[in-house]
Amino acid sequence: MSILVIAEHNNSELNPATLKTLSAAQAIGGDIDVLVAGDGCQAVAEEASKIGGVNKVLCASNAAYGHFLAENLGTLVAELGKGYSHILAPATTTGKNFMPRVAALLDVAQVSDIIAVESADTFKRPIYAGNAIATVQSEDAIKVITVRATAFDAVSAEGGSASVETVDAAHASDKSEFVGEELAQSERPELTAARVVISGGRGMQNGENFHLLEKVADKLGAAVGASRAAVDAGFVPNDYQVGQTGKIVAPELYIAVGISGAIQHLAGMKDSKVIVAINKDEEAPIFQVADYGLVADLFEVLPQLDQSL
Amino acid sequence: MKVLVAVKRVIDYNVKVRVKADQSDVDLANVKMALNPFCEIAVEEAVRLKEKGIAEEVVVVSIGPKAVQEQMRTAMALGADRGIHVETDDLPDSLAVAKLLKGVVEKEQPQLIILGKQAIDSDNNQTGQMLGALTGMPQGTFASKVDVDSNTVSVTREVDGGLQTVKLQLPAIVTTDLRLNEPRYASLPNIMKAKRKPLDTLTPDDLGVAVKRTVKVLKVEAPAERSAGVKVADVAELVEKLKNEAKVI
C-alpha cells in the first residue's frame, strides 16, 4: 500500500490538520508520501520532511498553486495520485474543494470526512449531521479520502528525515483566477485546534456582548465560536460558526452560552470531552448533551465566571 | 443565459433521524421529506438572476425515484421554469450523480450550474466539484456572493480563515453556502402554477451513463450516547467541578 497525503498549509507553515491526517494514513498502513503544493512553499516541504514516518515529500512550488485553486490543484493531485492506493487530505474547506475533483478525474468515488479507519478499505464516517455513523467499504482501486481532523491525534512533527523531491508540473487553468481574500484576524487559538472553546448563540443579543465571552476566553486560553443564529444575525463573522455547515470542533472543554442546541449545532461540537451549557431556558436541548448545565442569565453568569477564573 | 439548478430530496432538516434496528440504514419510512436546504438556496439564487434579467431560463434537475418530482415542483413553485427528472431506482452516489448531471449539461448547455454545497443526509460535499472535473468547468464552491458578468462570474467563497473571491470563466459551477441568500416561500398561486410547468423524464440510459456504486455501506449505527450530565446551582459550583471533577481548567 502506498499513500499520498496532501499537506494543508499557508505557504509558510503546515496546518496542524496535516499531522492528524497523517495519523489516519498510519492507521491504514503503508509507505506515506506527502505532497506540499503551493507557491514558495519550500520551507513547508522542509518542515514536512521532518515529520516522523514520512517516506518522501513532493514539493510542487508554482504560482498556479499559490491560492490552492481546485482546478489547478485537482489536476496536479490526480496526476501524481495515479500510482498510489490511497490519497488523503484533511476535510478543511481547501480539502473539500479540490479532492472531489481529484476523485472524479480518477473516476473513483470519494469517502468524505472519515472519523475512523477500520481497515485499508473500510472507514467510518458520520451522516445525517452526525446522528448516524456509517461504516463504508470502498472497492475503488484508488481510495480518495478526506479526514475529519478532530477525530485523529496528531503524529509527531519530528523524528523524520524524508527526502524532498521537486515536482515541476504546472497546471494553470485559464478558467479560474484568484481575485482576493479577507481573512479574519484573531490572536486567540484557532477554533478547530483549541483546547477550550467558548461559543455564543442568539442569546448573546448583539455583537458587542461577545466581549463578555472574549474576556472569559482570554483567561482560559480559549477560542471563541458561535452558532449559526449568531452568525446570521451578524454578531460575528461566518468563520466563527460551529456546526454541520461550519467548523467541527472537539476540544477538551466546550462552553455553550445562549445556544439552544439545534441538531445542526450539536453536529459540530458533541464530540467535545466536557460540555458546559449556560442557558436561561431549562428546556433547551443543549442540556441533553451537557456534562454541566447552569440555568441562569448569561449576562449575570459571564462576569462572575470571568472574576472567578 | 440558461441556469441549471440541481436539487435533492432529503429528510427534513428538523427531523431527528433514527437508525434501524438491523443497522442497515436510517429509518426513512413515514418521515417528512423536503428540498435539501442548500438546494433551496441554489434555486433562490437562480430565480434572483432571472429577476435581474441576467438569466432567461431556470431549469431544475433532480435524480432519484419518482418521489423527487415533489421537490422539483417545489423548486418550480419558487420560480424555476421547467424540470428534468432523471429517474433511478434509488439515490445514486455523488460520482454517478455528477455523471448523470454531465449528460444533462451536454443536452441543455447552461451557462451557469448551481448546486448546494452538500446534502444534509449523506453530508458528502462532492457533487458540484465532481461535475466540475467531468465537464472541465471551473468551480466556485461554498459561495456567499455571486456576481455574474457577460462571460465571467465572481464568486465570494466561505473558507476556513474568512472569505476568498475567485473569478471564473462561464460556463461555470457554483455551490451555495448558507449565507448566499434567504430563500423565499412558495405562495399558493405559485404552487398551483408549478403543477402545469413542463417536467421531462429521462433515464440513465438516455444519458448513456451506467449507474454503479463502488462504496458500500456495511453498517449504520447510532453515535455513542453521552452520559447524562448534572445541573449546577451557580458559577462557583461550576468552576469547582471543572477544576476538581473534570479537571479541564
Coordinates of C-alpha atoms in Angstrom, one line a residue:
Chain A
M1 CA 0.0 0.0 0.0
S2 CA 1.2 3.5 -0.8
I3 CA -0.5 6.6 0.5
L4 CA -0.3 10.2 -0.7
V5 CA -1.2 12.8 1.9
I6 CA -1.9 16.3 0.6
A7 CA -0.4 18.8 3.1
E8 CA -2.5 21.8 4.2
H9 CA -0.5 24.9 4.7
N10 CA -0.4 28.7 4.0
N11 CA 2.9 28.7 2.0
S12 CA 4.9 29.4 5.2
E13 CA 3.8 26.8 7.7
L14 CA 2.0 23.5 8.0
N15 CA -1.6 23.4 9.3
P16 CA -1.9 21.0 12.3
A17 CA -4.7 19.2 10.4
T18 CA -1.9 17.7 8.2
L19 CA -0.4 15.9 11.3
K20 CA -3.8 14.5 12.1
T21 CA -4.4 13.3 8.6
L22 CA -1.0 11.6 8.7
S23 CA -2.3 9.7 11.8
A24 CA -5.2 8.4 9.7
A25 CA -2.7 7.4 7.0
Q26 CA -0.6 5.5 9.5
A27 CA -3.7 3.6 10.6
I28 CA -4.2 2.5 7.0
G29 CA -0.6 1.4 6.9
G30 CA 2.0 1.5 4.1
D31 CA 4.5 4.0 2.6
I32 CA 3.4 7.5 3.2
D33 CA 4.4 10.3 0.8
V34 CA 3.4 13.9 1.4
L35 CA 2.6 16.4 -1.3
V36 CA 3.3 20.1 -0.5
A37 CA 1.8 22.1 -3.3
G38 CA 1.8 25.9 -3.2
D39 CA 3.8 29.0 -4.1
G40 CA 7.2 29.5 -2.4
C41 CA 6.4 26.6 -0.2
Q42 CA 9.9 25.0 0.1
A43 CA 10.1 25.8 3.8
V44 CA 6.9 23.9 4.3
A45 CA 8.3 21.0 2.4
E46 CA 11.3 21.0 4.7
E47 CA 9.0 21.1 7.7
A48 CA 7.1 18.2 6.3
S49 CA 10.2 16.2 5.7
K50 CA 11.0 16.2 9.5
I51 CA 7.6 14.6 10.4
G52 CA 8.1 11.1 11.8
G53 CA 7.1 8.2 9.5
V54 CA 7.1 10.2 6.2
N55 CA 8.8 8.3 3.3
K56 CA 9.2 11.2 0.8
V57 CA 8.0 14.7 0.4
L58 CA 6.9 16.0 -3.1
C59 CA 7.2 19.7 -3.4
A60 CA 5.3 21.4 -6.2
S61 CA 6.0 25.1 -5.9
N62 CA 4.4 27.2 -8.6
A63 CA 2.3 30.4 -8.8
A64 CA -0.5 28.2 -10.1
Y65 CA -0.9 26.5 -6.7
G66 CA -0.4 29.7 -4.6
H67 CA -4.0 30.1 -3.6
F68 CA -4.9 26.3 -3.8
L69 CA -7.4 26.8 -6.6
A70 CA -9.3 23.5 -7.1
E71 CA -8.9 23.5 -10.9
N72 CA -5.1 23.5 -10.7
L73 CA -4.5 21.5 -7.5
G74 CA -7.1 18.9 -8.5
T75 CA -5.4 18.2 -11.8
L76 CA -1.9 18.0 -10.1
V77 CA -3.1 15.6 -7.4
A78 CA -5.0 13.4 -9.8
E79 CA -1.8 13.2 -12.0
L80 CA 0.5 12.4 -9.1
G81 CA -2.0 10.2 -7.3
K82 CA -2.3 7.6 -10.1
G83 CA 0.4 5.5 -8.6
Y84 CA -1.0 5.4 -5.1
S85 CA -3.6 3.2 -3.4
H86 CA -4.9 6.0 -1.1
I87 CA -5.0 9.8 -1.4
L88 CA -5.8 11.6 1.8
A89 CA -6.4 15.3 2.6
P90 CA -7.8 17.0 5.7
A91 CA -11.6 17.8 5.4
T92 CA -10.9 21.6 5.6
T93 CA -12.6 23.9 3.1
T94 CA -9.4 23.5 0.9
G95 CA -9.6 19.7 1.0
K96 CA -13.3 19.7 0.5
N97 CA -12.8 22.0 -2.5
F98 CA -10.2 20.1 -4.6
M99 CA -10.5 16.4 -3.5
P100 CA -13.8 15.6 -5.2
R101 CA -12.3 16.9 -8.4
V102 CA -9.4 14.5 -7.9
A103 CA -11.8 11.6 -7.4
A104 CA -13.8 12.4 -10.5
L105 CA -10.7 12.8 -12.6
L106 CA -9.6 9.3 -11.4
D107 CA -13.1 8.0 -12.0
V108 CA -13.5 6.8 -8.4
A109 CA -15.8 7.7 -5.5
Q110 CA -14.7 9.8 -2.6
V111 CA -15.1 8.9 1.0
S112 CA -15.7 12.2 2.9
D113 CA -14.8 13.2 6.4
I114 CA -13.8 9.9 7.9
I115 CA -13.6 9.6 11.7
A116 CA -12.1 6.1 11.9
V117 CA -10.0 3.7 9.9
E118 CA -11.3 0.1 10.2
S119 CA -9.0 -1.4 7.6
A120 CA -7.3 -0.3 4.4
D121 CA -10.7 -0.2 2.6
T122 CA -13.2 0.2 5.4
F123 CA -13.9 3.5 7.1
K124 CA -16.4 5.1 9.5
R125 CA -18.0 8.5 8.7
P126 CA -20.8 10.5 10.2
I127 CA -24.0 11.0 8.2
Y128 CA -27.2 13.0 8.9
A129 CA -25.4 15.7 10.8
G130 CA -23.6 13.2 13.0
N131 CA -26.9 11.5 14.0
A132 CA -25.7 8.2 12.5
I133 CA -22.3 6.7 11.9
A134 CA -21.9 4.7 8.6
T135 CA -19.2 2.0 8.1
V136 CA -18.4 2.1 4.4
Q137 CA -16.2 -0.2 2.3
S138 CA -14.6 1.1 -0.9
E139 CA -14.0 -1.2 -3.9
D140 CA -12.1 1.5 -5.8
A141 CA -8.5 0.9 -6.9
I142 CA -7.6 4.3 -5.6
K143 CA -9.3 5.5 -2.4
V144 CA -9.8 9.2 -2.3
I145 CA -10.5 10.2 1.3
T146 CA -10.9 13.4 3.3
V147 CA -10.2 13.1 7.0
R148 CA -12.0 14.8 9.9
A149 CA -9.0 16.2 11.8
T150 CA -10.7 16.3 15.2
A151 CA -11.2 12.5 15.2
F152 CA -7.5 11.7 15.0
D153 CA -4.5 12.5 17.2
A154 CA -1.6 14.4 15.6
V155 CA 1.6 12.5 14.7
S156 CA 4.8 13.8 16.0
A157 CA 6.2 16.7 13.9
E158 CA 9.7 15.5 14.5
G159 CA 11.8 12.4 14.2
G160 CA 11.8 12.0 10.4
S161 CA 14.3 12.7 7.7
A162 CA 12.5 12.2 4.4
S163 CA 13.9 13.3 1.1
V164 CA 12.3 16.3 -0.7
E165 CA 11.7 15.8 -4.4
T166 CA 10.7 18.7 -6.6
V167 CA 7.7 18.3 -8.9
D168 CA 7.8 20.6 -11.9
A169 CA 4.3 20.0 -13.3
A170 CA 2.5 23.4 -13.6
H171 CA -1.2 23.0 -14.2
A172 CA -2.6 26.5 -14.6
S173 CA -6.2 26.6 -15.7
D174 CA -7.2 29.8 -17.5
K175 CA -10.8 29.3 -16.4
S176 CA -10.4 30.4 -12.9
E177 CA -8.4 33.1 -11.2
F178 CA -7.8 34.3 -7.6
V179 CA -9.1 37.8 -7.0
G180 CA -8.6 38.4 -3.3
E181 CA -9.3 37.3 0.2
E182 CA -10.4 38.7 3.5
L183 CA -9.0 36.7 6.4
A184 CA -10.4 37.3 9.9
Q185 CA -7.6 38.5 12.3
S186 CA -7.5 36.7 15.6
E187 CA -4.9 36.4 18.3
R188 CA -6.8 33.6 20.0
P189 CA -6.1 30.0 19.2
E190 CA -7.6 28.6 16.0
L191 CA -11.1 27.3 16.6
T192 CA -10.6 23.7 15.3
A193 CA -7.3 23.3 17.2
A194 CA -8.2 25.0 20.5
R195 CA -8.2 23.0 23.8
V196 CA -11.1 25.1 25.1
V197 CA -13.8 26.7 23.0
I198 CA -16.5 29.1 24.3
S199 CA -19.3 29.8 21.9
G200 CA -22.2 32.3 21.9
G201 CA -25.6 32.0 20.3
R202 CA -28.6 34.1 19.7
G203 CA -28.9 34.7 23.4
M204 CA -25.9 37.0 23.3
Q205 CA -28.3 39.5 21.7
N206 CA -25.7 41.5 19.8
G207 CA -22.0 41.5 18.7
E208 CA -21.0 43.9 21.4
N209 CA -21.9 41.4 24.0
F210 CA -19.4 38.9 22.6
H211 CA -16.7 40.8 24.5
L212 CA -18.1 39.1 27.6
L213 CA -17.2 35.8 26.0
E214 CA -13.8 37.1 24.9
K215 CA -12.8 38.1 28.4
V216 CA -13.5 34.6 29.6
A217 CA -11.8 33.1 26.6
D218 CA -8.7 35.0 27.3
K219 CA -8.5 33.7 30.8
L220 CA -8.9 30.1 29.6
G221 CA -6.7 30.4 26.5
A222 CA -9.9 29.5 24.6
A223 CA -11.1 30.1 21.0
V224 CA -14.4 31.9 20.5
G225 CA -17.1 30.2 18.4
A226 CA -20.7 30.9 17.6
S227 CA -23.9 29.2 16.5
R228 CA -25.4 29.8 13.1
A229 CA -28.1 32.1 14.6
A230 CA -25.3 34.4 16.0
V231 CA -23.6 34.4 12.6
D232 CA -26.7 35.1 10.6
A233 CA -27.7 37.9 13.0
G234 CA -24.3 39.5 12.1
F235 CA -22.9 39.3 15.7
V236 CA -19.7 37.6 14.5
P237 CA -18.1 36.6 11.1
N238 CA -19.1 33.3 9.5
D239 CA -15.7 31.6 10.2
Y240 CA -16.8 31.5 13.9
Q241 CA -19.6 29.1 13.1
V242 CA -19.5 25.7 14.8
G243 CA -21.9 23.1 13.3
Q244 CA -22.8 20.8 10.4
T245 CA -22.2 23.5 7.9
G246 CA -19.5 25.4 9.9
K247 CA -16.5 24.0 11.7
I248 CA -16.3 20.7 13.5
V249 CA -14.6 21.0 16.9
A250 CA -13.8 18.5 19.6
P251 CA -12.0 20.4 22.4
E252 CA -11.4 19.2 25.9
L253 CA -13.9 21.8 27.1
Y254 CA -16.8 23.4 25.1
I255 CA -18.8 26.1 26.8
A256 CA -22.1 26.9 25.0
V257 CA -23.6 30.2 26.1
G258 CA -27.0 31.3 25.0
I259 CA -27.2 28.4 22.5
S260 CA -30.3 26.3 22.3
G261 CA -28.6 23.3 20.8
A262 CA -30.2 22.6 17.4
I263 CA -29.2 19.3 15.7
Q264 CA -27.0 21.2 13.3
H265 CA -25.0 22.9 16.0
L266 CA -24.6 19.7 18.0
A267 CA -23.1 18.1 14.9
G268 CA -20.2 20.4 15.2
M269 CA -19.3 20.0 18.9
K270 CA -20.9 16.9 20.5
D271 CA -17.6 15.0 20.4
S272 CA -16.1 17.6 22.9
K273 CA -14.7 15.9 26.0
V274 CA -16.6 18.1 28.5
I275 CA -19.6 20.2 27.5
V276 CA -20.9 23.1 29.6
A277 CA -24.2 24.8 28.8
I278 CA -25.2 28.2 30.2
N279 CA -28.8 29.0 29.2
K280 CA -31.8 30.5 31.0
D281 CA -34.2 28.1 29.3
E282 CA -34.0 24.9 31.3
E283 CA -35.8 23.0 28.5
A284 CA -33.1 23.9 25.9
P285 CA -31.9 20.8 24.1
I286 CA -28.3 21.7 24.8
F287 CA -28.8 20.4 28.3
Q288 CA -29.3 16.9 27.0
V289 CA -25.7 16.7 25.9
A290 CA -24.1 19.0 28.5
D291 CA -22.0 17.4 31.3
Y292 CA -22.6 20.5 33.4
G293 CA -25.6 22.7 32.9
L294 CA -26.2 26.1 34.5
V295 CA -29.7 27.5 34.2
A296 CA -29.1 31.2 34.5
D297 CA -29.0 34.5 32.7
L298 CA -25.7 34.6 30.8
F299 CA -25.3 38.4 31.4
E300 CA -25.0 37.6 35.2
V301 CA -23.0 34.4 34.8
L302 CA -20.3 35.6 32.3
P303 CA -18.9 38.4 34.5
Q304 CA -19.0 36.1 37.5
L305 CA -17.2 33.4 35.6
D306 CA -14.6 36.0 34.4
Q307 CA -14.0 37.0 38.0
S308 CA -13.7 33.5 39.5
L309 CA -11.1 32.3 36.9
Chain B
M1 CA -28.4 32.8 -20.2
K2 CA -29.7 29.5 -19.1
V3 CA -29.2 28.4 -15.5
L4 CA -29.4 24.8 -14.4
V5 CA -30.1 24.0 -10.8
A6 CA -29.6 20.5 -9.3
V7 CA -31.9 19.7 -6.3
K8 CA -32.1 16.7 -4.0
R9 CA -35.0 15.3 -2.0
V10 CA -33.8 14.7 1.6
I11 CA -35.2 14.1 5.1
D12 CA -36.5 17.4 6.5
Y13 CA -33.7 19.1 8.5
N14 CA -35.8 19.3 11.7
V15 CA -36.4 15.6 11.9
K16 CA -34.3 13.7 14.4
V17 CA -33.2 10.6 12.5
R18 CA -33.4 7.1 13.9
V19 CA -31.1 4.2 13.0
K20 CA -33.0 1.0 12.0
A21 CA -32.7 -1.9 14.5
D22 CA -30.9 -4.1 11.9
Q23 CA -28.3 -1.3 11.4
S24 CA -28.8 -1.4 7.6
D25 CA -29.7 2.3 7.3
V26 CA -31.6 5.1 9.0
D27 CA -35.3 4.7 9.1
L28 CA -36.9 6.8 6.3
A29 CA -40.4 5.3 6.4
N30 CA -43.1 7.8 7.2
V31 CA -40.5 10.6 7.7
K32 CA -41.1 14.1 6.4
M33 CA -39.0 14.7 3.3
A34 CA -38.1 18.1 1.9
L35 CA -35.9 20.0 -0.5
N36 CA -32.3 20.0 0.8
P37 CA -31.8 23.4 2.4
F38 CA -28.7 24.2 0.3
C39 CA -30.6 23.3 -2.9
E40 CA -33.3 25.7 -1.8
I41 CA -30.7 28.5 -1.7
A42 CA -29.4 27.4 -5.1
V43 CA -32.9 27.7 -6.6
E44 CA -33.4 31.1 -4.9
E45 CA -30.1 32.4 -6.4
A46 CA -31.1 31.3 -9.9
V47 CA -34.5 32.9 -9.6
R48 CA -32.9 36.1 -8.4
L49 CA -30.7 36.1 -11.5
K50 CA -33.8 35.7 -13.6
E51 CA -35.5 38.6 -11.8
K52 CA -32.4 40.8 -12.5
G53 CA -32.7 39.9 -16.2
I54 CA -29.4 38.0 -16.2
A55 CA -30.9 34.6 -16.6
E56 CA -33.6 33.9 -19.2
E57 CA -34.5 30.4 -18.2
V58 CA -34.0 28.4 -14.9
V59 CA -34.1 24.6 -15.4
V60 CA -34.3 22.4 -12.3
V61 CA -32.9 18.8 -12.4
S62 CA -33.2 16.0 -9.9
I63 CA -32.1 12.4 -9.8
G64 CA -33.8 9.6 -8.0
P65 CA -37.2 7.7 -7.8
K66 CA -40.4 9.3 -8.9
A67 CA -41.0 10.9 -5.5
V68 CA -38.3 13.5 -6.2
Q69 CA -40.8 15.2 -8.6
E70 CA -42.5 16.5 -5.4
Q71 CA -39.4 18.6 -4.6
M72 CA -39.0 19.6 -8.3
R73 CA -42.5 21.0 -8.1
T74 CA -41.4 22.9 -5.0
A75 CA -38.5 24.4 -6.9
M76 CA -40.8 25.3 -9.8
A77 CA -43.2 27.0 -7.3
L78 CA -40.2 29.1 -6.2
G79 CA -39.7 30.2 -9.7
A80 CA -37.8 27.6 -11.8
D81 CA -39.3 27.4 -15.4
R82 CA -39.2 23.7 -16.1
G83 CA -37.8 20.4 -14.8
I84 CA -35.8 17.4 -15.9
H85 CA -36.2 14.3 -13.8
V86 CA -33.6 11.6 -14.3
E87 CA -35.3 8.6 -12.9
T88 CA -33.3 6.0 -11.0
D89 CA -34.4 3.2 -8.6
D90 CA -32.7 4.7 -5.6
L91 CA -30.4 7.7 -4.9
P92 CA -27.1 7.1 -6.7
D93 CA -23.7 8.2 -5.2
S94 CA -22.1 11.5 -5.9
L95 CA -19.9 10.3 -8.8
A96 CA -22.9 8.7 -10.6
V97 CA -25.0 11.9 -10.0
A98 CA -22.2 14.0 -11.4
K99 CA -22.0 11.8 -14.5
L100 CA -25.8 12.0 -15.0
L101 CA -25.7 15.8 -14.5
K102 CA -22.9 16.0 -17.1
G103 CA -25.2 14.3 -19.5
V104 CA -28.0 16.8 -18.8
V105 CA -25.4 19.7 -19.1
E106 CA -24.4 18.4 -22.5
K107 CA -28.1 18.4 -23.6
E108 CA -29.0 21.7 -22.1
Q109 CA -25.8 23.7 -22.5
P110 CA -26.4 26.0 -19.5
Q111 CA -24.0 28.9 -18.8
L112 CA -24.3 28.6 -15.1
I113 CA -24.9 25.5 -12.9
I114 CA -25.9 26.0 -9.3
L115 CA -25.9 23.2 -6.7
G116 CA -26.0 23.2 -2.9
K117 CA -22.6 22.7 -1.2
Q118 CA -23.8 19.5 0.5
A119 CA -26.8 17.4 1.0
I120 CA -27.8 17.1 4.7
D121 CA -28.4 13.3 4.5
S122 CA -25.1 12.0 3.2
D123 CA -23.1 15.1 4.1
N124 CA -20.7 14.4 1.3
N125 CA -19.9 17.8 -0.2
Q126 CA -18.7 16.3 -3.6
T127 CA -21.2 16.5 -6.4
G128 CA -20.5 20.1 -7.7
Q129 CA -16.8 19.6 -7.6
M130 CA -17.0 16.2 -9.4
L131 CA -19.3 17.8 -12.1
G132 CA -16.6 20.5 -12.5
A133 CA -13.9 17.9 -13.1
L134 CA -16.0 15.8 -15.5
T135 CA -17.1 18.8 -17.6
G136 CA -13.8 20.7 -17.3
M137 CA -15.6 23.7 -15.9
P138 CA -14.3 25.9 -13.2
Q139 CA -16.0 25.9 -9.8
G140 CA -16.9 28.4 -7.1
T141 CA -17.7 26.3 -4.1
F142 CA -19.3 27.4 -0.7
A143 CA -20.5 30.7 -2.3
S144 CA -21.8 33.5 -0.2
K145 CA -21.9 36.1 -3.0
V146 CA -22.3 35.6 -6.8
D147 CA -21.8 38.4 -9.4
V148 CA -22.5 37.3 -13.0
D149 CA -20.9 39.3 -15.8
S150 CA -21.2 38.8 -19.6
N151 CA -18.8 35.9 -19.7
T152 CA -17.4 35.6 -16.2
V153 CA -18.8 35.1 -12.7
S154 CA -17.2 36.4 -9.5
V155 CA -17.8 34.1 -6.5
T156 CA -17.0 35.1 -2.9
R157 CA -16.4 31.8 -1.1
E158 CA -16.6 31.0 2.6
V159 CA -13.2 29.4 3.6
D160 CA -11.8 28.4 6.9
G161 CA -10.0 31.7 7.6
G162 CA -12.6 34.0 6.2
L163 CA -13.6 34.9 2.7
Q164 CA -12.0 34.3 -0.7
T165 CA -13.0 35.7 -4.1
V166 CA -12.4 33.9 -7.4
K167 CA -13.3 34.9 -10.9
L168 CA -14.5 32.1 -13.2
Q169 CA -15.0 31.9 -17.0
L170 CA -18.5 30.8 -18.0
P171 CA -19.8 28.2 -18.2
A172 CA -19.1 27.6 -14.5
I173 CA -20.3 25.8 -11.5
V174 CA -21.3 27.4 -8.2
T175 CA -22.2 25.6 -5.0
T176 CA -24.1 27.5 -2.4
D177 CA -23.3 28.2 1.2
L178 CA -25.9 29.2 3.8
R179 CA -25.3 32.9 3.7
L180 CA -25.8 33.3 -0.1
N181 CA -29.4 34.3 0.3
E182 CA -32.6 33.9 2.3
P183 CA -34.9 31.6 0.2
R184 CA -38.5 32.7 -0.3
Y185 CA -41.6 30.8 0.5
A186 CA -43.8 29.4 -2.3
S187 CA -47.1 31.1 -2.5
L188 CA -50.3 29.1 -3.0
P189 CA -50.9 30.5 -6.6
N190 CA -47.3 29.7 -7.5
I191 CA -47.7 26.2 -6.1
M192 CA -50.8 25.8 -8.4
K193 CA -49.0 27.2 -11.4
A194 CA -46.0 25.0 -10.8
K195 CA -48.2 21.9 -11.4
R196 CA -48.6 23.0 -15.0
K197 CA -44.9 23.7 -15.7
P198 CA -43.2 21.2 -18.1
L199 CA -41.3 18.3 -16.5
D200 CA -39.4 15.8 -18.7
T201 CA -38.3 12.4 -17.5
L202 CA -35.1 10.8 -18.7
T203 CA -33.3 7.6 -17.7
P204 CA -29.6 7.0 -17.1
D205 CA -29.7 5.0 -20.5
D206 CA -30.9 8.1 -22.3
L207 CA -27.8 9.9 -21.0
G208 CA -25.5 6.9 -21.7
V209 CA -24.5 6.6 -18.0
A210 CA -24.1 3.3 -16.2
V211 CA -25.0 3.8 -12.5
K212 CA -22.9 1.7 -10.2
R213 CA -21.8 2.1 -6.6
T214 CA -18.2 1.3 -5.5
V215 CA -18.6 2.4 -1.9
K216 CA -20.8 0.0 0.0
V217 CA -22.5 0.8 3.3
L218 CA -21.8 -2.1 5.6
K219 CA -23.4 -0.8 8.7
V220 CA -25.2 2.3 10.1
E221 CA -25.1 2.8 13.9
A222 CA -26.3 5.4 16.3
P223 CA -23.5 7.6 17.6
A224 CA -22.2 6.9 21.2
E225 CA -24.6 8.4 23.7
R226 CA -23.2 10.9 26.1
S227 CA -23.8 10.0 29.7
A228 CA -26.3 12.3 31.4
G229 CA -24.9 15.4 32.9
V230 CA -25.6 17.3 36.1
K231 CA -27.1 20.8 36.7
V232 CA -25.0 23.1 38.9
A233 CA -26.5 25.8 41.1
D234 CA -24.1 28.7 40.4
V235 CA -20.9 29.8 38.9
A236 CA -18.8 28.8 41.9
E237 CA -20.0 25.2 41.8
L238 CA -19.4 25.1 38.0
V239 CA -15.8 26.4 38.3
E240 CA -15.2 24.0 41.2
K241 CA -16.5 21.0 39.2
L242 CA -14.5 22.0 36.1
K243 CA -11.3 22.3 38.2
N244 CA -11.6 19.3 40.5
E245 CA -14.0 16.8 38.9
A246 CA -13.5 17.2 35.1
K247 CA -10.0 18.7 35.5
V248 CA -10.3 20.7 32.3
I249 CA -9.3 24.2 33.6

